[in-house]
PDB file of N, CA and C in Angstrom:
ATOM      1  N   MET A   1      -0.310 -12.158 -18.229  1.00 74.00           N
ATOM      2  CA  MET A   1      -0.894 -11.229 -19.477  1.00 74.00           C
ATOM      3  C   MET A   1      -2.043 -10.446 -19.543  1.00 74.00           C
ATOM      4  N   PRO A   2      -0.920  -9.203 -19.761  1.00 84.00           N
ATOM      5  CA  PRO A   2      -1.853  -8.142 -20.384  1.00 84.00           C
ATOM      6  C   PRO A   2      -3.696  -8.815 -21.550  1.00 84.00           C
ATOM      7  N   VAL A   3      -4.522  -7.846 -21.331  1.00 87.00           N
ATOM      8  CA  VAL A   3      -5.679  -7.922 -22.512  1.00 87.00           C
ATOM      9  C   VAL A   3      -5.695  -6.835 -23.246  1.00 87.00           C
ATOM     10  N   TYR A   4      -6.283  -7.140 -24.706  1.00 90.00           N
ATOM     11  CA  TYR A   4      -5.532  -6.238 -25.548  1.00 90.00           C
ATOM     12  C   TYR A   4      -7.355  -6.495 -26.106  1.00 90.00           C
ATOM     13  N   ASP A   5      -7.678  -4.810 -26.806  1.00 92.00           N
ATOM     14  CA  ASP A   5      -8.844  -5.082 -27.659  1.00 92.00           C
ATOM     15  C   ASP A   5      -8.587  -4.678 -29.210  1.00 92.00           C
ATOM     16  N   TYR A   6      -9.128  -5.642 -29.913  1.00 94.00           N
ATOM     17  CA  TYR A   6      -9.276  -5.710 -31.219  1.00 94.00           C
ATOM     18  C   TYR A   6     -10.234  -5.488 -32.199  1.00 94.00           C
ATOM     19  N   LEU A   7     -10.430  -5.151 -33.566  1.00 94.00           N
ATOM     20  CA  LEU A   7     -11.916  -4.603 -33.768  1.00 94.00           C
ATOM     21  C   LEU A   7     -12.068  -5.161 -34.873  1.00 94.00           C
ATOM     22  N   CYS A   8     -12.357  -6.067 -35.715  1.00 94.00           N
ATOM     23  CA  CYS A   8     -12.639  -6.639 -36.779  1.00 94.00           C
ATOM     24  C   CYS A   8     -13.697  -6.279 -37.404  1.00 94.00           C
ATOM     25  N   GLY A   9     -13.352  -6.097 -39.050  1.00 93.00           N
ATOM     26  CA  GLY A   9     -14.360  -5.209 -40.056  1.00 93.00           C
ATOM     27  C   GLY A   9     -15.560  -5.653 -39.989  1.00 93.00           C
ATOM     28  N   ARG A  10     -15.703  -7.262 -39.847  1.00 93.00           N
ATOM     29  CA  ARG A  10     -17.280  -7.752 -39.964  1.00 93.00           C
ATOM     30  C   ARG A  10     -18.243  -8.132 -38.580  1.00 93.00           C
ATOM     31  N   CYS A  11     -17.238  -8.712 -37.731  1.00 94.00           N
ATOM     32  CA  CYS A  11     -17.693  -8.558 -36.287  1.00 94.00           C
ATOM     33  C   CYS A  11     -18.105  -7.186 -35.401  1.00 94.00           C
ATOM     34  N   GLY A  12     -17.054  -6.650 -35.336  1.00 94.00           N
ATOM     35  CA  GLY A  12     -16.686  -5.943 -34.225  1.00 94.00           C
ATOM     36  C   GLY A  12     -15.673  -5.853 -33.456  1.00 94.00           C
ATOM     37  N   PRO A  13     -15.739  -5.522 -31.910  1.00 93.00           N
ATOM     38  CA  PRO A  13     -14.892  -5.373 -31.090  1.00 93.00           C
ATOM     39  C   PRO A  13     -14.413  -6.437 -29.789  1.00 93.00           C
ATOM     40  N   PHE A  14     -13.308  -6.990 -29.908  1.00 93.00           N
ATOM     41  CA  PHE A  14     -13.537  -7.982 -29.042  1.00 93.00           C
ATOM     42  C   PHE A  14     -12.043  -7.901 -28.429  1.00 93.00           C
ATOM     43  N   THR A  15     -11.707  -8.357 -26.828  1.00 91.00           N
ATOM     44  CA  THR A  15     -10.617  -8.644 -26.859  1.00 91.00           C
ATOM     45  C   THR A  15     -10.130  -9.791 -26.266  1.00 91.00           C
ATOM     46  N   GLU A  16      -8.684  -9.619 -26.462  1.00 91.00           N
ATOM     47  CA  GLU A  16      -7.961 -10.997 -26.132  1.00 91.00           C
ATOM     48  C   GLU A  16      -6.789 -10.742 -24.787  1.00 91.00           C
ATOM     49  N   MET A  17      -6.516 -12.397 -24.376  1.00 90.00           N
ATOM     50  CA  MET A  17      -4.962 -12.025 -23.760  1.00 90.00           C
ATOM     51  C   MET A  17      -4.001 -12.601 -24.580  1.00 90.00           C
ATOM     52  N   ARG A  18      -2.924 -11.632 -24.687  1.00 89.00           N
ATOM     53  CA  ARG A  18      -1.816 -11.927 -25.430  1.00 89.00           C
ATOM     54  C   ARG A  18      -0.533 -11.311 -24.467  1.00 89.00           C
ATOM     55  N   PRO A  19       0.782 -12.231 -24.947  1.00 89.00           N
ATOM     56  CA  PRO A  19       1.741 -11.371 -24.490  1.00 89.00           C
ATOM     57  C   PRO A  19       2.175 -10.567 -24.844  1.00 89.00           C
ATOM     58  N   MET A  20       2.932  -9.450 -24.146  1.00 87.00           N
ATOM     59  CA  MET A  20       3.386  -7.871 -24.706  1.00 87.00           C
ATOM     60  C   MET A  20       4.221  -8.126 -25.775  1.00 87.00           C
ATOM     61  N   ALA A  21       4.746  -8.772 -25.794  1.00 90.00           N
ATOM     62  CA  ALA A  21       5.747  -8.941 -26.733  1.00 90.00           C
ATOM     63  C   ALA A  21       4.778  -9.301 -27.969  1.00 90.00           C
ATOM     64  N   ASP A  22       3.012  -9.730 -28.384  1.00 90.00           N
ATOM     65  CA  ASP A  22       3.081  -9.852 -29.748  1.00 90.00           C
ATOM     66  C   ASP A  22       1.409  -8.696 -29.313  1.00 90.00           C
ATOM     67  N   CYS A  23       1.696  -7.544 -28.471  1.00 86.00           N
ATOM     68  CA  CYS A  23       0.942  -6.906 -28.514  1.00 86.00           C
ATOM     69  C   CYS A  23       0.361  -5.885 -30.072  1.00 86.00           C
ATOM     70  N   ASP A  24       1.306  -5.533 -30.476  1.00 89.00           N
ATOM     71  CA  ASP A  24       1.293  -4.377 -31.701  1.00 89.00           C
ATOM     72  C   ASP A  24       0.638  -5.796 -32.960  1.00 89.00           C
ATOM     73  N   LEU A  25       0.909  -6.743 -32.746  1.00 93.00           N
ATOM     74  CA  LEU A  25       0.232  -8.030 -34.091  1.00 93.00           C
ATOM     75  C   LEU A  25      -0.911  -8.090 -33.984  1.00 93.00           C
ATOM     76  N   PRO A  26      -1.691  -8.021 -35.370  1.00 95.00           N
ATOM     77  CA  PRO A  26      -2.877  -8.333 -35.762  1.00 95.00           C
ATOM     78  C   PRO A  26      -3.477  -9.909 -34.796  1.00 95.00           C
ATOM     79  N   HIS A  27      -4.474  -9.919 -34.498  1.00 95.00           N
ATOM     80  CA  HIS A  27      -5.407 -11.285 -33.803  1.00 95.00           C
ATOM     81  C   HIS A  27      -6.224 -11.794 -35.014  1.00 95.00           C
ATOM     82  N   GLN A  28      -6.206 -13.196 -34.565  1.00 94.00           N
ATOM     83  CA  GLN A  28      -7.346 -13.819 -35.228  1.00 94.00           C
ATOM     84  C   GLN A  28      -9.024 -13.276 -34.634  1.00 94.00           C
ATOM     85  N   CYS A  29      -9.864 -13.076 -35.578  1.00 95.00           N
ATOM     86  CA  CYS A  29     -11.206 -12.783 -35.032  1.00 95.00           C
ATOM     87  C   CYS A  29     -11.925 -14.476 -34.543  1.00 95.00           C
ATOM     88  N   PRO A  30     -12.220 -14.383 -33.188  1.00 94.00           N
ATOM     89  CA  PRO A  30     -12.931 -15.782 -32.731  1.00 94.00           C
ATOM     90  C   PRO A  30     -14.220 -16.171 -33.536  1.00 94.00           C
ATOM     91  N   LYS A  31     -14.984 -15.182 -34.516  1.00 94.00           N
ATOM     92  CA  LYS A  31     -16.025 -15.500 -35.188  1.00 94.00           C
ATOM     93  C   LYS A  31     -16.015 -16.061 -36.307  1.00 94.00           C
ATOM     94  N   CYS A  32     -14.994 -14.875 -36.438  1.00 94.00           N
ATOM     95  CA  CYS A  32     -14.956 -15.057 -38.545  1.00 94.00           C
ATOM     96  C   CYS A  32     -13.566 -15.808 -39.010  1.00 94.00           C
ATOM     97  N   ALA A  33     -12.540 -15.663 -38.185  1.00 93.00           N
ATOM     98  CA  ALA A  33     -11.218 -15.867 -38.421  1.00 93.00           C
ATOM     99  C   ALA A  33     -10.491 -14.911 -38.888  1.00 93.00           C
ATOM    100  N   LYS A  34     -11.038 -13.595 -39.246  1.00 94.00           N
ATOM    101  CA  LYS A  34     -10.584 -12.697 -39.863  1.00 94.00           C
ATOM    102  C   LYS A  34      -9.132 -12.241 -39.132  1.00 94.00           C
ATOM    103  N   LEU A  35      -8.453 -11.668 -39.934  1.00 95.00           N
ATOM    104  CA  LEU A  35      -7.291 -11.205 -39.110  1.00 95.00           C
ATOM    105  C   LEU A  35      -7.450  -9.264 -38.927  1.00 95.00           C
ATOM    106  N   ALA A  36      -7.667  -9.183 -37.234  1.00 95.00           N
ATOM    107  CA  ALA A  36      -8.426  -8.128 -36.727  1.00 95.00           C
ATOM    108  C   ALA A  36      -7.152  -6.832 -36.267  1.00 95.00           C
ATOM    109  N   PRO A  37      -6.639  -5.648 -36.424  1.00 95.00           N
ATOM    110  CA  PRO A  37      -5.885  -5.118 -35.818  1.00 95.00           C
ATOM    111  C   PRO A  37      -6.322  -4.891 -34.648  1.00 95.00           C
ATOM    112  N   ARG A  38      -5.311  -3.989 -33.510  1.00 93.00           N
ATOM    113  CA  ARG A  38      -5.295  -3.733 -32.374  1.00 93.00           C
ATOM    114  C   ARG A  38      -5.771  -2.430 -32.388  1.00 93.00           C
ATOM    115  N   ALA A  39      -7.234  -2.219 -31.466  1.00 91.00           N
ATOM    116  CA  ALA A  39      -7.991  -0.870 -31.512  1.00 91.00           C
ATOM    117  C   ALA A  39      -7.388  -0.717 -29.810  1.00 91.00           C
ATOM    118  N   PHE A  40      -7.925   1.062 -29.607  1.00 88.00           N
ATOM    119  CA  PHE A  40      -7.647   1.285 -28.625  1.00 88.00           C
ATOM    120  C   PHE A  40      -9.313   1.792 -28.120  1.00 88.00           C
ATOM    121  N   LEU A  41     -10.124   1.010 -27.877  1.00 83.00           N
ATOM    122  CA  LEU A  41     -11.383   1.341 -27.342  1.00 83.00           C
ATOM    123  C   LEU A  41     -11.397   1.732 -25.770  1.00 83.00           C
ATOM    124  N   THR A  42     -11.250   0.962 -24.689  1.00 77.00           N
ATOM    125  CA  THR A  42     -11.753   1.018 -23.518  1.00 77.00           C
ATOM    126  C   THR A  42     -10.385   2.165 -22.902  1.00 77.00           C
ATOM    127  N   ALA A  43     -10.446   2.215 -21.820  1.00 71.00           N
ATOM    128  CA  ALA A  43      -9.477   3.545 -20.790  1.00 71.00           C
ATOM    129  C   ALA A  43      -8.500   2.221 -20.403  1.00 71.00           C
ATOM    130  N   PRO A  44      -7.470   2.469 -19.946  1.00 64.00           N
ATOM    131  CA  PRO A  44      -6.589   1.498 -18.902  1.00 64.00           C
ATOM    132  C   PRO A  44      -6.759   1.608 -17.557  1.00 64.00           C
ATOM    133  N   TYR A  45      -6.959   0.468 -16.958  1.00 59.00           N
ATOM    134  CA  TYR A  45      -7.664   0.294 -15.572  1.00 59.00           C
ATOM    135  C   TYR A  45      -6.849   0.343 -14.591  1.00 59.00           C
ATOM    136  N   CYS A  46      -6.794   1.524 -13.907  1.00 56.00           N
ATOM    137  CA  CYS A  46      -6.066   2.191 -13.165  1.00 56.00           C
ATOM    138  C   CYS A  46      -6.904   1.692 -11.546  1.00 56.00           C
ATOM    139  N   ALA A  47      -6.336   1.206 -10.719  1.00 61.00           N
ATOM    140  CA  ALA A  47      -6.866   0.230  -9.511  1.00 61.00           C
ATOM    141  C   ALA A  47      -6.562   0.900  -8.762  1.00 61.00           C
ATOM    142  N   ALA A  48      -7.199   2.275  -7.455  1.00 73.00           N
ATOM    143  CA  ALA A  48      -7.335   3.195  -6.204  1.00 73.00           C
ATOM    144  C   ALA A  48      -7.238   2.251  -5.425  1.00 73.00           C
ATOM    145  N   MET A  49      -6.484   2.400  -4.162  1.00 76.00           N
ATOM    146  CA  MET A  49      -7.183   1.699  -3.067  1.00 76.00           C
ATOM    147  C   MET A  49      -6.915   3.287  -1.975  1.00 76.00           C
ATOM    148  N   PRO A  50      -7.606   2.741  -0.754  1.00 83.00           N
ATOM    149  CA  PRO A  50      -7.690   3.803   0.227  1.00 83.00           C
ATOM    150  C   PRO A  50      -6.430   4.202   0.648  1.00 83.00           C
ATOM    151  N   ALA A  51      -5.969   5.566   0.931  1.00 84.00           N
ATOM    152  CA  ALA A  51      -4.498   5.487   1.660  1.00 84.00           C
ATOM    153  C   ALA A  51      -4.113   4.604   2.484  1.00 84.00           C
ATOM    154  N   GLU A  52      -4.849   4.571   3.613  1.00 88.00           N
ATOM    155  CA  GLU A  52      -4.364   3.812   4.707  1.00 88.00           C
ATOM    156  C   GLU A  52      -3.914   2.454   4.326  1.00 88.00           C
ATOM    157  N   ARG A  53      -4.858   1.882   3.384  1.00 86.00           N
ATOM    158  CA  ARG A  53      -4.328   0.129   2.934  1.00 86.00           C
ATOM    159  C   ARG A  53      -3.077   0.474   2.211  1.00 86.00           C
ATOM    160  N   ARG A  54      -2.911   1.442   1.121  1.00 83.00           N
ATOM    161  CA  ARG A  54      -1.435   1.475   0.437  1.00 83.00           C
ATOM    162  C   ARG A  54      -0.363   2.101   1.510  1.00 83.00           C
ATOM    163  N   LEU A  55      -0.872   2.862   2.254  1.00 86.00           N
ATOM    164  CA  LEU A  55       0.225   2.674   3.471  1.00 86.00           C
ATOM    165  C   LEU A  55       0.567   1.493   4.237  1.00 86.00           C
ATOM    166  N   ALA A  56       0.316   0.822   4.234  1.00 85.00           N
ATOM    167  CA  ALA A  56       0.186  -0.615   5.214  1.00 85.00           C
ATOM    168  C   ALA A  56       0.888  -1.351   4.340  1.00 85.00           C
ATOM    169  N   HIS A  57       0.512  -1.393   3.197  1.00 82.00           N
ATOM    170  CA  HIS A  57       0.962  -2.651   2.056  1.00 82.00           C
ATOM    171  C   HIS A  57       2.459  -2.363   2.046  1.00 82.00           C
ATOM    172  N   ALA A  58       2.696  -0.703   2.024  1.00 83.00           N
ATOM    173  CA  ALA A  58       4.059  -0.128   1.568  1.00 83.00           C
ATOM    174  C   ALA A  58       4.671  -0.734   2.913  1.00 83.00           C
ATOM    175  N   ALA A  59       4.321  -0.394   4.264  1.00 82.00           N
ATOM    176  CA  ALA A  59       5.067  -0.747   5.027  1.00 82.00           C
ATOM    177  C   ALA A  59       5.431  -2.737   5.011  1.00 82.00           C
ATOM    178  N   ASN A  60       4.572  -2.610   5.029  1.00 81.00           N
ATOM    179  CA  ASN A  60       4.778  -4.417   4.879  1.00 81.00           C
ATOM    180  C   ASN A  60       5.668  -4.504   4.234  1.00 81.00           C
ATOM    181  N   GLU A  61       6.020  -4.527   2.532  1.00 81.00           N
ATOM    182  CA  GLU A  61       6.882  -4.491   1.614  1.00 81.00           C
ATOM    183  C   GLU A  61       8.103  -4.067   2.439  1.00 81.00           C
ATOM    184  N   ARG A  62       8.478  -2.705   3.021  1.00 77.00           N
ATOM    185  CA  ARG A  62       9.588  -2.730   3.721  1.00 77.00           C
ATOM    186  C   ARG A  62      10.056  -3.345   4.673  1.00 77.00           C
ATOM    187  N   SER A  63       9.003  -3.918   5.535  1.00 73.00           N
ATOM    188  CA  SER A  63       9.346  -4.916   6.771  1.00 73.00           C
ATOM    189  C   SER A  63       9.638  -6.290   6.484  1.00 73.00           C
ATOM    190  N   ALA A  64       9.351  -6.688   4.959  1.00 70.00           N
ATOM    191  CA  ALA A  64       9.165  -8.236   4.712  1.00 70.00           C
ATOM    192  C   ALA A  64      10.991  -8.902   4.637  1.00 70.00           C
ATOM    193  N   ALA A  65      11.700  -8.390   4.714  1.00 73.00           N
ATOM    194  CA  ALA A  65      13.183  -8.517   4.535  1.00 73.00           C
ATOM    195  C   ALA A  65      13.721  -8.319   6.306  1.00 73.00           C
ATOM    196  N   ALA A  66      13.439  -7.430   6.809  1.00 70.00           N
ATOM    197  CA  ALA A  66      14.010  -6.937   7.888  1.00 70.00           C
ATOM    198  C   ALA A  66      12.876  -6.188   8.644  1.00 70.00           C
ATOM    199  N   PRO A  67      12.305  -6.509   9.344  1.00 64.00           N
ATOM    200  CA  PRO A  67      11.443  -5.457  10.255  1.00 64.00           C
ATOM    201  C   PRO A  67      12.312  -4.838  11.122  1.00 64.00           C
ATOM    202  N   ARG A  68      11.767  -3.340  11.524  1.00 65.00           N
ATOM    203  CA  ARG A  68      12.090  -3.044  12.230  1.00 65.00           C
ATOM    204  C   ARG A  68      11.695  -3.244  13.688  1.00 65.00           C
ATOM    205  N   VAL A  69      12.581  -3.188  14.575  1.00 68.00           N
ATOM    206  CA  VAL A  69      12.610  -3.619  16.104  1.00 68.00           C
ATOM    207  C   VAL A  69      12.736  -2.290  17.120  1.00 68.00           C
ATOM    208  N   GLN A  70      12.274  -2.711  18.569  1.00 64.00           N
ATOM    209  CA  GLN A  70      12.376  -1.653  19.437  1.00 64.00           C
ATOM    210  C   GLN A  70      14.072  -0.876  19.059  1.00 64.00           C
ATOM    211  N   SER A  71      14.565  -2.218  19.382  1.00 64.00           N
ATOM    212  CA  SER A  71      15.936  -1.127  19.311  1.00 64.00           C
ATOM    213  C   SER A  71      16.395  -0.291  18.438  1.00 64.00           C
ATOM    214  N   ASP A  72      15.712  -0.237  17.223  1.00 63.00           N
ATOM    215  CA  ASP A  72      16.281   0.295  16.180  1.00 63.00           C
ATOM    216  C   ASP A  72      15.696   1.426  16.685  1.00 63.00           C
ATOM    217  N   LEU A  73      14.484   1.669  17.112  1.00 59.00           N
ATOM    218  CA  LEU A  73      13.292   2.763  17.476  1.00 59.00           C
ATOM    219  C   LEU A  73      14.395   3.754  18.211  1.00 59.00           C
ATOM    220  N   LYS A  74      15.527   3.121  19.662  1.00 56.00           N
ATOM    221  CA  LYS A  74      16.273   3.620  20.667  1.00 56.00           C
ATOM    222  C   LYS A  74      17.165   4.440  19.824  1.00 56.00           C
ATOM    223  N   MET A  75      17.327   3.452  19.670  1.00 56.00           N
ATOM    224  CA  MET A  75      19.045   4.216  18.507  1.00 56.00           C
ATOM    225  C   MET A  75      18.706   5.019  17.635  1.00 56.00           C
ATOM    226  N   ALA A  76      17.680   5.269  17.129  1.00 58.00           N
ATOM    227  CA  ALA A  76      16.833   6.393  16.314  1.00 58.00           C
ATOM    228  C   ALA A  76      16.675   7.428  16.797  1.00 58.00           C
ATOM    229  N   HIS A  77      15.824   7.294  17.984  1.00 56.00           N
ATOM    230  CA  HIS A  77      15.852   8.910  18.865  1.00 56.00           C
ATOM    231  C   HIS A  77      16.974   9.432  19.809  1.00 56.00           C
ATOM    232  N   GLY A  78      17.894   8.323  20.187  1.00 58.00           N
ATOM    233  CA  GLY A  78      18.386   8.873  21.184  1.00 58.00           C
ATOM    234  C   GLY A  78      17.865   8.042  22.598  1.00 58.00           C
ATOM    235  N   ALA A  79      18.814   8.432  23.853  1.00 59.00           N
ATOM    236  CA  ALA A  79      18.889   8.210  24.829  1.00 59.00           C
ATOM    237  C   ALA A  79      17.847   9.257  25.492  1.00 59.00           C
ATOM    238  N   GLY A  80      16.961   8.601  26.422  1.00 57.00           N
ATOM    239  CA  GLY A  80      15.683   9.727  27.008  1.00 57.00           C
ATOM    240  C   GLY A  80      14.743   9.878  26.487  1.00 57.00           C
ATOM    241  N   CYS A  81      14.326   9.137  25.031  1.00 57.00           N
ATOM    242  CA  CYS A  81      13.247   9.635  24.462  1.00 57.00           C
ATOM    243  C   CYS A  81      11.489   9.137  24.676  1.00 57.00           C
ATOM    244  N   GLY A  82      11.093  10.328  24.716  1.00 58.00           N
ATOM    245  CA  GLY A  82       9.896   9.634  25.287  1.00 58.00           C
ATOM    246  C   GLY A  82       8.870   9.151  24.441  1.00 58.00           C
ATOM    247  N   CYS A  83       9.064   8.741  23.468  1.00 58.00           N
ATOM    248  CA  CYS A  83       7.986   8.214  22.078  1.00 58.00           C
ATOM    249  C   CYS A  83       8.163   6.238  22.297  1.00 58.00           C
ATOM    250  N   CYS A  84       9.796   6.190  23.051  1.00 51.00           N
ATOM    251  CA  CYS A  84      10.225   4.858  22.654  1.00 51.00           C
ATOM    252  C   CYS A  84      11.031   4.759  23.672  1.00 51.00           C
ATOM    253  N   ALA A  85      11.787   5.253  24.715  1.00 47.00           N
ATOM    254  CA  ALA A  85      12.329   4.623  25.634  1.00 47.00           C
ATOM    255  C   ALA A  85      12.300   5.157  26.816  1.00 47.00           C
ATOM    256  N   GLY A  86      11.137   5.103  27.773  1.00 51.00           N
ATOM    257  CA  GLY A  86      10.738   5.151  28.906  1.00 51.00           C
ATOM    258  C   GLY A  86      11.472   6.373  29.536  1.00 51.00           C
ATOM    259  N   LYS A  87      10.764   7.398  28.965  1.00 50.00           N
ATOM    260  CA  LYS A  87      11.746   8.724  29.683  1.00 50.00           C
ATOM    261  C   LYS A  87      10.805   8.794  30.579  1.00 50.00           C
ATOM    262  N   SER A  88      12.105   9.571  32.057  1.00 54.00           N
ATOM    263  CA  SER A  88      11.873  10.061  33.213  1.00 54.00           C
ATOM    264  C   SER A  88      10.522  10.806  33.539  1.00 54.00           C
ATOM    265  N   LEU A  89      10.505  10.531  34.220  1.00 50.00           N
ATOM    266  CA  LEU A  89       8.603  11.460  34.893  1.00 50.00           C
ATOM    267  C   LEU A  89       8.844  12.625  35.625  1.00 50.00           C
ATOM    268  N   GLY A  90      10.220  12.615  35.862  1.00 56.00           N
ATOM    269  CA  GLY A  90      10.862  13.437  36.973  1.00 56.00           C
ATOM    270  C   GLY A  90      10.841  13.535  38.326  1.00 56.00           C
ATOM    271  N   THR A  91      10.741  14.393  39.006  1.00 64.00           N
ATOM    272  CA  THR A  91      10.557  13.519  40.419  1.00 64.00           C
ATOM    273  C   THR A  91       8.928  14.093  40.816  1.00 64.00           C
ATOM    274  N   ALA A  92       8.907  13.092  41.700  1.00 66.00           N
ATOM    275  CA  ALA A  92       7.574  12.996  42.318  1.00 66.00           C
ATOM    276  C   ALA A  92       7.539  13.904  43.421  1.00 66.00           C
ATOM    277  N   LYS A  93       5.990  13.989  43.574  1.00 73.00           N
ATOM    278  CA  LYS A  93       5.994  14.845  44.689  1.00 73.00           C
ATOM    279  C   LYS A  93       4.551  14.234  45.452  1.00 73.00           C
ATOM    280  N   ARG A  94       4.146  14.218  46.331  1.00 77.00           N
ATOM    281  CA  ARG A  94       3.003  14.315  46.698  1.00 77.00           C
ATOM    282  C   ARG A  94       2.001  14.846  47.109  1.00 77.00           C
ATOM    283  N   ALA A  95       0.657  14.732  47.104  1.00 77.00           N
ATOM    284  CA  ALA A  95      -0.665  15.449  47.273  1.00 77.00           C
ATOM    285  C   ALA A  95      -0.782  15.497  48.559  1.00 77.00           C
ATOM    286  N   GLY A  96      -1.716  16.327  49.083  1.00 80.00           N
ATOM    287  CA  GLY A  96      -2.412  16.320  50.270  1.00 80.00           C
ATOM    288  C   GLY A  96      -3.008  15.114  51.120  1.00 80.00           C
ATOM    289  N   ASN A  97      -3.082  14.286  50.110  1.00 82.00           N
ATOM    290  CA  ASN A  97      -3.812  12.913  50.416  1.00 82.00           C
ATOM    291  C   ASN A  97      -2.924  11.766  50.444  1.00 82.00           C
ATOM    292  N   GLY A  98      -1.882  12.417  50.272  1.00 76.00           N
ATOM    293  CA  GLY A  98      -0.131  11.037  49.965  1.00 76.00           C
ATOM    294  C   GLY A  98      -0.311  10.517  48.744  1.00 76.00           C
ATOM    295  N   ALA A  99      -0.879  10.940  47.563  1.00 75.00           N
ATOM    296  CA  ALA A  99      -1.251  10.108  46.409  1.00 75.00           C
ATOM    297  C   ALA A  99       0.402  11.135  45.805  1.00 75.00           C
ATOM    298  N   LYS A 100       0.964  10.186  44.391  1.00 71.00           N
ATOM    299  CA  LYS A 100       2.231  10.327  43.930  1.00 71.00           C
ATOM    300  C   LYS A 100       1.774  11.648  43.029  1.00 71.00           C
ATOM    301  N   VAL A 101       1.759  12.333  43.091  1.00 68.00           N
ATOM    302  CA  VAL A 101       1.724  13.154  41.648  1.00 68.00           C
ATOM    303  C   VAL A 101       3.381  13.880  40.629  1.00 68.00           C
ATOM    304  N   PHE A 102       2.908  14.395  39.461  1.00 64.00           N
ATOM    305  CA  PHE A 102       3.965  14.641  38.927  1.00 64.00           C
ATOM    306  C   PHE A 102       3.906  15.999  38.060  1.00 64.00           C
ATOM    307  N   PRO A 103       4.365  17.105  38.459  1.00 62.00           N
ATOM    308  CA  PRO A 103       4.160  18.163  37.765  1.00 62.00           C
ATOM    309  C   PRO A 103       4.007  18.785  36.872  1.00 62.00           C
ATOM    310  N   GLY A 104       3.543  19.468  35.696  1.00 62.00           N
ATOM    311  CA  GLY A 104       3.699  19.343  34.452  1.00 62.00           C
ATOM    312  C   GLY A 104       3.934  18.460  33.461  1.00 62.00           C
ATOM    313  N   ARG A 105       3.612  17.072  34.395  1.00 61.00           N
ATOM    314  CA  ARG A 105       3.397  16.129  33.392  1.00 61.00           C
ATOM    315  C   ARG A 105       1.780  15.642  33.575  1.00 61.00           C
ATOM    316  N   ARG A 106       1.767  14.754  32.275  1.00 61.00           N
ATOM    317  CA  ARG A 106       0.540  13.918  32.070  1.00 61.00           C
ATOM    318  C   ARG A 106      -0.664  13.679  33.152  1.00 61.00           C
ATOM    319  N   PRO A 107      -1.251  14.995  32.851  1.00 60.00           N
ATOM    320  CA  PRO A 107      -2.224  14.658  34.219  1.00 60.00           C
ATOM    321  C   PRO A 107      -3.326  13.916  34.961  1.00 60.00           C
ATOM    322  N   TRP A 108      -3.363  13.047  33.075  1.00 63.00           N
ATOM    323  CA  TRP A 108      -4.426  11.889  33.469  1.00 63.00           C
ATOM    324  C   TRP A 108      -3.702  10.918  33.850  1.00 63.00           C
ATOM    325  N   MET A 109      -2.143  10.217  34.403  1.00 58.00           N
ATOM    326  CA  MET A 109      -2.010   9.597  34.403  1.00 58.00           C
ATOM    327  C   MET A 109      -2.438   8.956  35.842  1.00 58.00           C
ATOM    328  N   ILE A 110      -2.418   8.034  36.650  1.00 64.00           N
ATOM    329  CA  ILE A 110      -2.845   7.338  37.597  1.00 64.00           C
ATOM    330  C   ILE A 110      -1.059   6.240  38.190  1.00 64.00           C
ATOM    331  N   SER A 111      -0.415   6.983  39.126  1.00 57.00           N
ATOM    332  CA  SER A 111       0.377   6.015  39.736  1.00 57.00           C
ATOM    333  C   SER A 111       0.240   5.177  40.642  1.00 57.00           C
ATOM    334  N   HIS A 112       1.215   4.575  41.253  1.00 55.00           N
ATOM    335  CA  HIS A 112       0.896   2.995  42.064  1.00 55.00           C
ATOM    336  C   HIS A 112       1.671   3.768  43.036  1.00 55.00           C
TER     337      HIS A 112
END
């Protein structure tokens, strides 16, 4: 239920929690019992959260009913996709010391 501000002519401002259907109706002052009209005294509360958290919540909401699985990604990117479908590294070559190397591919990769 939302919280609304009211302004009593005798006692001053007060807030009450009321149903949205009653938002425009006056409310009884808790101190003097006189009917007080609704007043707009404070700005609406707009909660902000970091972008990372907002994106994480959005991803959780999207995957709540049917989470994405690895097989869905393969179909989306096609056969031989390097990001999700074990892309071939090409023909392996041997260095002078016998170690396998893949020219033009991931120089940091250690092979077995």
